[in-house]
XYZ file of C-alpha atoms in Angstrom:
661
model
C 0.000 0.000 0.000
C 2.914 2.344 0.769
C 4.418 1.570 -2.603
C 1.066 2.264 -4.172
C 0.874 5.620 -2.487
C 4.415 6.370 -3.559
C 3.567 5.360 -7.069
C 0.499 7.546 -6.973
C 2.625 10.415 -5.833
C 5.144 9.771 -8.511
C 2.349 9.327 -11.023
C 0.972 12.682 -10.009
C 4.355 14.229 -10.366
C 4.899 12.648 -13.721
C 1.450 13.688 -14.757
C 2.306 17.210 -13.764
C 5.480 16.999 -15.766
C 3.491 15.685 -18.722
C 1.170 18.607 -18.523
C 4.133 20.895 -18.301
C 5.696 19.137 -21.304
C 2.551 19.494 -23.277
C 2.397 23.168 -22.509
C 5.972 23.533 -23.450
C 5.268 21.479 -26.599
C 2.609 23.928 -27.588
C 4.925 26.774 -26.893
C 7.730 25.157 -28.736
C 5.615 23.896 -31.625
C 6.082 27.177 -33.328
C 9.751 26.736 -32.841
C 9.583 23.132 -34.074
C 11.203 23.725 -37.262
C 13.961 25.568 -35.706
C 14.334 23.247 -32.816
C 14.063 19.757 -34.357
C 17.141 18.711 -32.648
C 15.735 19.840 -29.365
C 12.434 18.152 -30.331
C 14.115 14.840 -30.981
C 15.798 15.011 -27.671
C 12.593 15.934 -25.982
C 10.760 13.165 -27.838
C 13.303 10.702 -26.716
C 12.894 12.017 -23.287
C 9.119 11.747 -23.721
C 9.341 8.179 -24.916
C 11.485 7.358 -22.007
C 8.956 8.961 -19.657
C 6.134 7.116 -21.317
C 7.887 3.850 -20.851
C 8.442 4.715 -17.253
C 4.737 5.718 -17.025
C 3.705 2.364 -18.398
C 5.892 0.642 -15.914
C 4.430 2.706 -13.096
C 0.915 2.013 -14.362
C 1.622 -1.693 -14.401
C 2.948 -1.343 -10.889
C -0.232 0.577 -9.973
C -2.449 -2.201 -11.377
C -0.420 -4.762 -9.514
C -0.754 -2.674 -6.353
C -4.534 -2.434 -6.886
C -4.745 -6.200 -7.194
C -2.637 -6.652 -4.100
C -4.816 -4.030 -2.307
C -7.979 -6.008 -3.144
C -6.395 -9.201 -1.862
C -5.217 -7.497 1.318
C -8.680 -5.973 1.775
C -10.276 -9.432 1.548
C -7.743 -10.761 4.030
C -8.571 -7.810 6.301
C -12.300 -8.672 6.216
C -11.490 -12.289 7.063
C -9.302 -11.090 9.911
C -12.138 -8.871 11.209
C -14.507 -11.887 11.152
C -11.967 -14.056 12.949
C -11.350 -11.235 15.457
C -15.101 -11.039 16.233
C -15.244 -14.826 16.677
C -12.203 -14.781 18.944
C -13.718 -11.946 20.984
C -16.915 -14.031 21.467
C -14.860 -17.056 22.442
C -12.936 -14.847 24.837
C -16.195 -13.578 26.434
C -17.531 -17.129 26.748
C -14.273 -18.175 28.321
C -14.405 -15.255 30.729
C -17.954 -16.245 31.837
C -16.863 -19.856 32.289
C -13.887 -18.608 34.226
C -16.122 -16.589 36.583
C -18.474 -19.562 37.057
C -15.523 -21.781 37.768
C -14.092 -19.270 40.220
C -17.414 -19.096 42.106
C -17.739 -22.882 42.123
C -14.178 -23.110 43.327
C -14.948 -20.672 46.167
C -18.061 -22.690 47.130
C -16.145 -25.947 47.051
C -13.404 -24.309 49.066
C -15.961 -23.183 51.678
C -17.460 -26.691 51.763
C -14.034 -28.134 52.107
C -13.131 -25.726 54.921
C -16.439 -26.497 56.721
C -15.950 -30.211 56.226
C -12.400 -29.951 57.432
C -13.549 -28.054 60.548
C -16.307 -30.632 61.213
C -13.842 -33.440 60.669
C -11.402 -31.897 63.127
C -14.205 -31.352 65.683
C -15.475 -34.928 65.266
C -11.923 -36.228 65.442
C -11.352 -34.281 68.667
C -14.711 -35.531 70.040
C -13.808 -39.073 69.033
C -10.475 -38.751 70.787
C -12.245 -37.434 73.891
C -14.811 -40.264 73.767
C -12.028 -42.802 73.381
C -10.342 -41.412 76.461
C -13.730 -41.266 78.251
C -14.626 -44.872 77.471
C -11.177 -45.991 78.583
C -11.948 -44.579 82.032
C -15.548 -45.861 82.555
C -16.691 -49.355 83.328
C -18.151 -51.575 80.672
C -21.814 -50.749 79.945
C -24.632 -53.040 80.987
C -27.671 -53.999 78.963
C -31.124 -53.475 80.438
C -33.960 -55.028 78.441
C -37.366 -53.479 79.158
C -40.816 -54.668 78.113
C -43.979 -52.573 77.751
C -44.576 -52.608 81.497
C -41.477 -50.416 81.958
C -42.521 -47.816 79.397
C -43.603 -44.560 81.068
C -46.608 -43.992 78.810
C -47.714 -47.613 79.185
C -47.462 -47.360 82.969
C -49.438 -44.107 82.950
C -52.207 -45.592 80.758
C -52.353 -48.753 82.865
C -52.496 -46.676 86.038
C -55.365 -44.580 84.681
C -57.237 -47.717 83.657
C -56.675 -49.269 87.089
C -57.851 -46.086 88.812
C -61.053 -46.024 86.774
C -61.670 -49.687 87.569
C -61.208 -49.029 91.281
C -63.462 -45.985 91.096
C -66.119 -47.982 89.278
C -66.152 -50.640 92.008
C -66.352 -47.978 94.734
C -69.164 -46.039 93.098
C -70.950 -49.223 92.052
C -71.370 -50.265 95.692
C -72.617 -46.785 96.564
C -75.092 -46.573 93.687
C -76.341 -50.150 94.152
C -77.199 -49.215 97.731
C -78.929 -46.082 96.469
C -80.820 -48.104 93.855
C -81.978 -50.544 96.526
C -83.268 -47.629 98.579
C -85.093 -46.118 95.617
C -86.741 -49.428 94.735
C -87.602 -50.280 98.306
C -89.025 -46.819 99.023
C -91.131 -46.877 95.876
C -92.394 -50.423 96.435
C -93.114 -49.716 100.098
C -95.276 -46.775 99.081
C -97.121 -48.944 96.547
C -97.708 -51.540 99.246
C -99.242 -48.876 101.438
C -101.403 -47.719 98.554
C -102.443 -51.326 97.728
C -100.950 -51.238 94.180
C -99.819 -54.099 91.950
C -96.430 -54.530 93.540
C -94.402 -56.982 91.489
C -95.482 -56.038 87.959
C -95.051 -52.312 88.501
C -91.841 -52.648 90.509
C -90.096 -54.959 88.035
C -91.220 -52.996 84.997
C -90.073 -49.684 86.444
C -86.757 -51.173 87.551
C -85.985 -52.601 84.106
C -86.870 -49.309 82.442
C -84.534 -47.594 84.902
C -81.745 -50.072 84.107
C -82.104 -49.360 80.380
C -82.041 -45.609 80.997
C -78.995 -46.020 83.270
C -77.067 -48.016 80.670
C -77.778 -45.420 77.980
C -76.740 -42.548 80.252
C -73.584 -44.396 81.298
C -72.640 -45.119 77.654
C -73.400 -41.727 76.124
C -72.769 -39.347 79.057
C -70.661 -40.713 81.927
C -68.291 -42.731 79.750
C -67.759 -39.725 77.459
C -67.020 -37.487 80.463
C -64.409 -39.922 81.800
C -62.732 -40.294 78.400
C -62.644 -36.516 77.942
C -60.987 -36.137 81.359
C -58.045 -38.315 80.309
C -57.878 -37.356 76.598
C -55.594 -34.275 77.085
C -52.853 -36.508 78.545
C -52.489 -38.647 75.401
C -51.374 -37.856 71.863
C -53.199 -40.845 70.396
C -56.825 -40.450 69.248
C -59.401 -40.412 72.030
C -60.562 -43.881 72.994
C -64.056 -44.688 71.651
C -66.890 -45.569 74.065
C -67.092 -49.275 74.852
C -70.217 -51.363 75.354
C -69.832 -54.547 77.412
C -72.602 -57.094 77.032
C -71.754 -59.105 80.169
C -72.081 -56.269 82.698
C -75.213 -55.024 80.926
C -76.885 -58.434 81.241
C -75.736 -58.577 84.857
C -77.383 -55.205 85.448
C -80.672 -56.509 84.079
C -80.549 -59.647 86.197
C -79.387 -57.768 89.293
C -82.019 -55.060 88.853
C -84.717 -57.682 88.423
C -83.563 -59.589 91.525
C -83.340 -56.359 93.511
C -86.877 -55.344 92.513
C -88.343 -58.745 93.332
C -86.519 -58.823 96.686
C -87.739 -55.320 97.530
C -91.341 -56.276 96.693
C -91.169 -59.456 98.760
C -89.592 -57.702 101.763
C -92.019 -54.773 101.614
C -95.119 -56.969 101.264
C -93.995 -59.888 103.456
C -95.880 -58.721 106.536
C -99.019 -58.145 104.449
C -98.912 -61.563 102.792
C -98.722 -63.421 106.123
C -101.524 -61.349 107.707
C -105.159 -62.485 107.747
C -107.864 -60.655 105.830
C -109.442 -59.398 109.084
C -106.094 -57.914 110.177
C -105.588 -56.206 106.825
C -109.090 -54.674 106.993
C -108.376 -53.168 110.453
C -105.487 -51.104 109.129
C -102.084 -50.503 110.693
C -101.737 -49.845 114.400
C -98.911 -47.700 115.757
C -96.033 -49.626 117.294
C -95.406 -48.983 120.968
C -91.661 -48.369 120.880
C -91.443 -45.708 123.572
C -92.430 -45.636 127.235
C -95.616 -44.030 128.360
C -96.806 -43.004 131.786
C -95.609 -40.568 134.452
C -91.964 -41.379 134.036
C -92.146 -40.732 130.345
C -94.077 -37.510 130.769
C -91.596 -36.277 133.257
C -88.661 -36.881 130.957
C -90.062 -35.346 127.771
C -92.941 -33.221 126.622
C -96.066 -34.622 125.083
C -95.167 -32.897 121.800
C -91.751 -34.576 121.668
C -93.118 -37.978 122.657
C -95.762 -37.704 119.967
C -93.130 -37.023 117.309
C -90.988 -39.931 118.505
C -94.064 -42.180 118.629
C -94.918 -41.288 115.053
C -91.355 -42.019 113.942
C -91.370 -45.351 115.767
C -94.688 -46.369 114.225
C -93.152 -46.139 110.749
C -89.547 -46.904 111.548
C -88.758 -48.428 108.127
C -89.696 -45.254 106.299
C -87.732 -43.148 108.786
C -84.611 -45.286 108.350
C -84.914 -45.212 104.556
C -85.359 -41.422 104.674
C -82.278 -40.954 106.869
C -80.191 -43.277 104.688
C -81.423 -41.542 101.518
C -80.462 -38.115 102.823
C -77.129 -39.560 103.966
C -76.582 -41.001 100.463
C -77.305 -37.613 98.902
C -74.829 -35.985 101.288
C -72.240 -38.706 100.612
C -72.338 -38.068 96.853
C -71.828 -34.356 97.405
C -69.024 -34.947 99.913
C -67.187 -37.203 97.457
C -67.499 -34.672 94.642
C -66.412 -31.664 96.692
C -63.596 -33.631 98.353
C -62.193 -34.501 94.908
C -62.577 -30.934 93.682
C -60.913 -29.234 96.631
C -58.271 -31.958 96.814
C -57.280 -31.240 93.200
C -57.324 -27.471 93.776
C -55.068 -27.706 96.810
C -52.545 -29.793 94.860
C -51.857 -26.744 92.685
C -51.762 -24.357 95.637
C -49.459 -26.516 97.728
C -47.088 -27.669 94.995
C -46.558 -24.178 93.553
C -47.152 -22.136 96.678
C -45.642 -24.173 99.500
C -43.279 -26.778 97.999
C -41.909 -25.101 94.855
C -41.641 -21.347 95.334
C -39.596 -20.535 92.217
C -41.044 -19.544 88.822
C -38.869 -21.183 86.178
C -36.027 -23.618 85.471
C -33.193 -22.681 83.107
C -31.298 -25.755 81.883
C -27.915 -25.519 80.163
C -25.104 -27.750 78.920
C -22.606 -28.190 81.763
C -19.899 -29.257 79.278
C -19.835 -25.712 77.843
C -17.277 -23.813 79.963
C -18.920 -20.421 79.340
C -22.576 -21.393 79.861
C -22.973 -21.004 83.635
C -21.057 -17.729 83.838
C -22.799 -15.994 80.900
C -26.273 -17.163 81.909
C -25.666 -16.081 85.507
C -24.596 -12.672 84.227
C -27.804 -12.397 82.202
C -29.943 -13.372 85.206
C -28.231 -10.853 87.473
C -28.591 -8.056 84.920
C -32.305 -8.888 84.532
C -32.945 -8.430 88.236
C -34.145 -12.001 88.876
C -33.090 -14.267 91.738
C -31.484 -17.630 91.019
C -29.696 -20.585 92.586
C -27.530 -23.132 90.776
C -28.382 -26.847 91.170
C -27.843 -30.205 89.536
C -30.914 -32.037 88.256
C -31.228 -34.926 85.833
C -33.397 -37.975 85.233
C -32.020 -41.196 86.675
C -33.277 -44.737 86.460
C -33.669 -46.409 89.827
C -34.721 -49.769 91.210
C -36.259 -50.800 94.511
C -35.147 -54.382 93.972
C -38.211 -55.584 92.062
C -38.965 -53.009 89.371
C -37.185 -50.359 87.350
C -38.488 -46.796 87.230
C -37.173 -43.259 86.780
C -37.172 -40.057 88.787
C -35.593 -36.613 88.704
C -32.602 -36.419 91.030
C -31.798 -32.936 92.381
C -28.593 -32.101 94.206
C -27.657 -28.856 95.931
C -26.161 -27.651 99.162
C -28.613 -28.278 102.048
C -28.802 -24.613 103.054
C -29.528 -23.493 99.451
C -32.910 -25.194 98.961
C -35.144 -23.758 101.731
C -37.169 -20.922 100.286
C -36.900 -22.469 96.825
C -37.849 -26.134 97.213
C -39.341 -26.659 100.667
C -39.109 -30.312 101.673
C -41.698 -30.937 104.370
C -42.117 -34.270 106.106
C -44.887 -36.664 105.119
C -47.203 -35.133 107.728
C -46.545 -31.699 106.193
C -45.452 -30.298 109.547
C -41.700 -29.579 109.555
C -38.973 -29.123 106.963
C -36.795 -32.096 106.019
C -33.085 -31.386 105.524
C -30.719 -33.298 103.296
C -28.222 -35.474 105.115
C -24.581 -36.082 104.302
C -25.436 -39.462 102.803
C -28.393 -41.196 101.177
C -31.366 -39.667 99.391
C -34.768 -38.214 100.196
C -37.757 -39.626 98.301
C -41.363 -38.458 97.840
C -44.250 -39.758 99.879
C -45.784 -41.346 96.749
C -42.526 -43.250 96.077
C -42.610 -44.380 99.693
C -46.223 -45.584 99.304
C -46.125 -47.130 95.828
C -42.712 -48.800 96.192
C -42.915 -49.589 99.925
C -39.609 -47.788 100.532
C -38.991 -46.682 104.115
C -36.115 -44.802 105.736
C -33.245 -47.235 106.077
C -34.207 -49.240 102.971
C -31.891 -49.462 99.970
C -32.629 -47.856 96.621
C -30.367 -48.372 93.585
C -29.670 -45.553 91.121
C -28.182 -46.013 87.645
C -26.027 -43.718 85.535
C -26.178 -43.344 81.729
C -24.262 -46.595 81.250
C -26.674 -48.399 83.610
C -24.015 -48.985 86.232
C -25.693 -49.613 89.603
C -25.146 -47.353 92.649
C -27.055 -48.537 95.745
C -27.744 -46.037 98.517
C -29.921 -45.612 101.580
C -33.303 -43.860 101.834
C -32.781 -41.323 104.630
C -36.066 -39.405 104.570
C -39.510 -38.890 103.069
C -41.001 -35.563 101.991
C -44.289 -34.327 100.555
C -44.308 -33.569 96.845
C -47.623 -33.319 95.061
C -46.540 -33.421 91.414
C -43.598 -35.272 89.907
C -41.370 -38.151 90.980
C -38.431 -36.397 92.682
C -35.516 -37.374 94.893
C -32.930 -35.165 96.611
C -29.306 -35.722 97.562
C -26.833 -33.273 99.047
C -23.605 -32.703 97.155
C -21.659 -34.826 99.612
C -24.298 -37.588 99.378
C -24.166 -37.417 95.563
C -20.387 -37.782 95.704
C -20.785 -40.739 98.056
C -23.301 -42.437 95.734
C -21.733 -41.899 92.294
C -18.106 -41.235 93.195
C -18.100 -37.866 91.378
C -19.193 -34.337 92.218
C -22.552 -33.214 90.783
C -21.966 -30.779 87.912
C -24.624 -28.008 88.130
C -26.740 -27.769 84.993
C -29.825 -25.787 86.039
C -30.855 -22.460 87.548
C -33.971 -22.201 89.727
C -35.325 -18.721 89.028
C -37.646 -16.273 90.797
C -38.712 -13.780 88.152
C -39.787 -10.992 90.537
C -42.139 -9.627 87.871
C -39.662 -9.937 84.987
C -41.065 -11.305 81.711
C -40.076 -14.912 81.117
C -40.412 -14.439 77.327
C -37.928 -11.567 77.380
C -35.588 -13.656 79.519
C -35.908 -16.610 77.128
C -35.162 -14.390 74.108
C -31.996 -13.170 75.801
C -30.844 -16.606 76.997
C -31.454 -18.622 73.844
C -28.482 -17.024 72.029
C -26.001 -17.630 74.837
C -23.620 -20.619 74.655
C -24.858 -23.840 76.231
C -28.509 -22.758 76.585
C -30.946 -25.723 76.383
C -34.349 -24.654 77.687
C -36.238 -22.280 79.963
C -39.347 -23.936 81.400
C -42.088 -21.918 83.051
C -43.565 -23.501 86.192
C -46.911 -22.078 85.073
C -47.005 -24.587 82.187
C -46.857 -27.576 84.553
C -49.289 -25.815 86.849
C -51.719 -25.472 83.940
C -51.531 -29.244 83.388
C -52.727 -29.918 86.938
C -55.341 -27.177 86.688
C -56.758 -28.810 83.563
C -57.387 -31.939 85.647
C -58.978 -29.790 88.341
C -61.286 -28.283 85.712
C -62.320 -31.792 84.713
C -63.303 -32.289 88.343
C -65.768 -29.427 87.955
C -67.679 -31.619 85.507
C -67.578 -34.473 88.018
C -68.930 -32.134 90.698
C -71.867 -31.260 88.435
C -72.522 -34.961 87.831
C -72.447 -35.611 91.586
C -74.816 -32.728 92.331
C -77.225 -33.832 89.603
C -77.099 -37.440 90.863
C -77.659 -36.271 94.425
C -80.526 -34.046 93.316
C -82.191 -36.850 91.358
C -81.777 -39.260 94.230
C -83.195 -36.734 96.654
C -86.058 -36.017 94.327
C -87.100 -39.616 93.610
C -86.532 -41.058 97.072
C -87.484 -38.161 99.280
C -90.439 -37.266 97.125
C -91.748 -40.817 97.513
C -91.034 -40.872 101.224
C -92.424 -37.419 101.948
C -95.507 -38.271 99.900
C -95.936 -41.474 101.889
C -95.397 -39.544 105.105
C -98.070 -36.981 104.253
C -100.425 -39.767 103.183
C -100.096 -41.340 106.640
C -100.463 -37.975 108.315
C -103.443 -36.861 106.273
C -106.163 -38.063 108.664
C -104.217 -37.019 111.751
C -103.574 -33.516 110.401
C -107.207 -33.145 109.367
C -108.289 -34.026 112.920
C -105.833 -31.454 114.241
C -107.370 -28.811 111.992
C -110.860 -29.798 113.222
C -109.676 -29.374 116.818
C -108.512 -25.821 116.194
C -104.846 -26.169 115.219
C -103.780 -23.594 112.649
C -102.141 -24.509 109.348
C -98.840 -23.109 110.629
C -98.995 -25.292 113.740
C -99.791 -28.375 111.636
C -96.884 -27.594 109.302
C -94.505 -27.145 112.253
C -95.697 -30.423 113.763
C -95.249 -32.330 110.478
C -91.946 -30.655 109.663
C -90.380 -31.645 112.979
C -89.906 -35.255 111.925
C -88.642 -34.210 108.492
C -86.111 -31.859 110.082
C -84.942 -34.579 112.468
C -84.467 -37.118 109.642
C -82.679 -34.518 107.495
C -80.279 -33.572 110.299
C -79.598 -37.219 111.144
C -79.010 -38.018 107.456
C -76.530 -35.148 107.139
C -74.752 -36.139 110.371
C -74.367 -39.682 109.039
C -73.581 -38.668 105.435
C -70.798 -36.166 106.198
C -68.380 -38.592 107.959
C -69.210 -41.450 105.577
C -68.771 -39.128 102.588
C -65.456 -37.950 103.991
C -64.249 -41.547 104.298
C -65.452 -42.511 100.813
C -64.007 -39.263 99.408
C -60.655 -40.099 100.979
C -60.764 -43.553 99.383
C -61.659 -42.090 95.995
C -58.786 -39.595 96.278
C -56.358 -42.412 97.037
C -57.681 -44.342 94.035
C -57.214 -41.380 91.669
C -53.615 -40.725 92.769
C -50.817 -41.591 90.341
C -47.235 -42.582 91.060
C -46.277 -38.992 90.173
C -49.382 -37.261 91.605
C -50.251 -36.956 95.276
C -53.626 -35.443 96.084
C -54.260 -33.296 99.150
C -55.908 -35.771 101.492
C -56.925 -33.409 104.268
C -60.633 -32.784 104.781
C -61.654 -29.347 103.558
C -64.294 -27.748 105.774
C -65.853 -26.274 102.621
C -66.773 -29.815 101.529
C -68.721 -30.299 104.753
C -70.449 -26.913 104.558
C -71.402 -27.109 100.875
C -72.553 -30.740 101.083
C -74.668 -30.118 104.176
C -76.195 -26.931 102.739
C -77.029 -28.434 99.347
C -78.514 -31.543 100.994
C -80.559 -29.336 103.312
C -81.760 -27.222 100.387
C -82.776 -30.358 98.450
C -84.656 -31.661 101.494
C -86.254 -28.258 102.116
C -87.523 -27.945 98.547
C -88.895 -31.500 98.354
C -90.354 -31.584 101.858
C -91.699 -28.075 101.416
C -93.585 -29.266 98.367
C -95.134 -32.083 100.437
C -95.945 -29.822 103.403
C -97.685 -27.334 101.131
C -100.488 -29.882 100.725
C -101.558 -29.232 104.354
C -103.228 -26.023 103.216
C -105.449 -28.075 100.878
C -106.755 -30.493 103.538
C -110.556 -30.847 103.636
C -112.462 -31.414 106.863
C -114.338 -34.247 105.164
C -111.035 -36.195 105.099
C -111.319 -36.774 108.830
C -114.198 -39.164 108.266
C -112.256 -41.317 105.767
């Protein structure tokens, strides 16, 4: 190309010279003739220039051809350059992707290397640890050692025991209902056997249906919150149902025969004379001197119909017993919550941490102090234990003896004085003492995580209403296991501080495991207490129905017997108020006697029911609550007042013509 440009330049110059020569030729043409010699020379020079021009032109054509070829090569080079640039860009992208992948793989490698080193260090520690401990022991457990299985079996056993207890009570009540009804029919000369048996069988059918659809559902709902499996469906048992029919039939027939026995053996003349009052009390001067005529008349009336009086007293006592049992259960459950979380455990939360983390205790303690809450540091963990016959588990707590009072108050089994931890042995709960027959001085065997056995002595018993707990002082723990207890838990008194705020602050600290609110466990017991409210309603309804059916029959029978006597009293000038007071005296006496009998019997049966509902981890409050006595007596009295008042109201409707009947 440079040569071409040079040639062009030279061509231009030569062209300029040619133009100059032409001009000079024109100028010299006139002098041609005179300058032929000069012309020849110039022509030669011109021919020489032309030849040179032709050569340059040929060179120019050659340069043009070469320029075209170079131009084509340049276009090819541009195309190749664009392709190379694209390949370069693709390579750069692949390079970036590879670099990122390399960084990710490097991070994975570094993480894996760190994990490997940690696991290797842990493995080395475990190797050293297992070199120091004894060889592990196998313990093979069947279903009977599973905690959930034991709990379900215990609940089933409790319900069975309750059913037998209440069955006896309600069978007695049923006998009273049947006997009272049949006795009234006997007095009214009804068809005893047909009516009594038919009514009894209808009652049995109604009872079975109510038990299946109502009572059984209530019991299942009481236990449902404690299980994660679906609620158990109601169960119908043919055998007990048939037994109920047969038993009800036998009871009705027996009641009819007993009530009508004296009538069936009497002659027709005797039956036509009517009943004569029985002379059960003394008469004469000595009697009149010891009691008023009014009192002796009331006692004489009661003695003349002693069977009805006894049935009335027993019926009122049965009503009071049902109420006493219900209220005893209710208040017993309520006091479990109050005593466990008001008298025994006086702290609000438990903060558990990993004792193997060297920073955990210090940092968590710093957080607790800065939050303004009180705390003490203890060791607590679940340990398997054996009493020689069975294997179970409990929570073992260890702390210095002077640290626990005011936090976990260990009172003796009579709930009178505080129990202190001794330098050796363990303290166990009253329920462990009762269910496992462990007494102070007996041996209990604890196991560590490798199931190595560590026997020790039971040195004391304390009251604990919820949970299976045992206590050992630090020196006793060292004596049992051969090592010092490593604290892993803070007992905390919040003093108004929010537990959620405390949990949010603690969960990010090293070694934190959990922060459990005592209110959550308290709510679990309270849910059971709420279920008792339903049982109370059932008891009150049952007592009300019993009072209604039995007392209504008995009070009706009483007023039927008194009808002629009261009419005569009205004829002789007694006012309605005086007749009501006279008739009510016996009813008041029977009501008071029934309550006086029902309260102590109900207290005893309530105590038995409480003992039957207790679990291995749950101790009910067994003391008699005076509220049970007051409420039961008042409700029984109100029932009696309403029913007897309804019967006494008929005195106002007495007709004087009834005196002649």
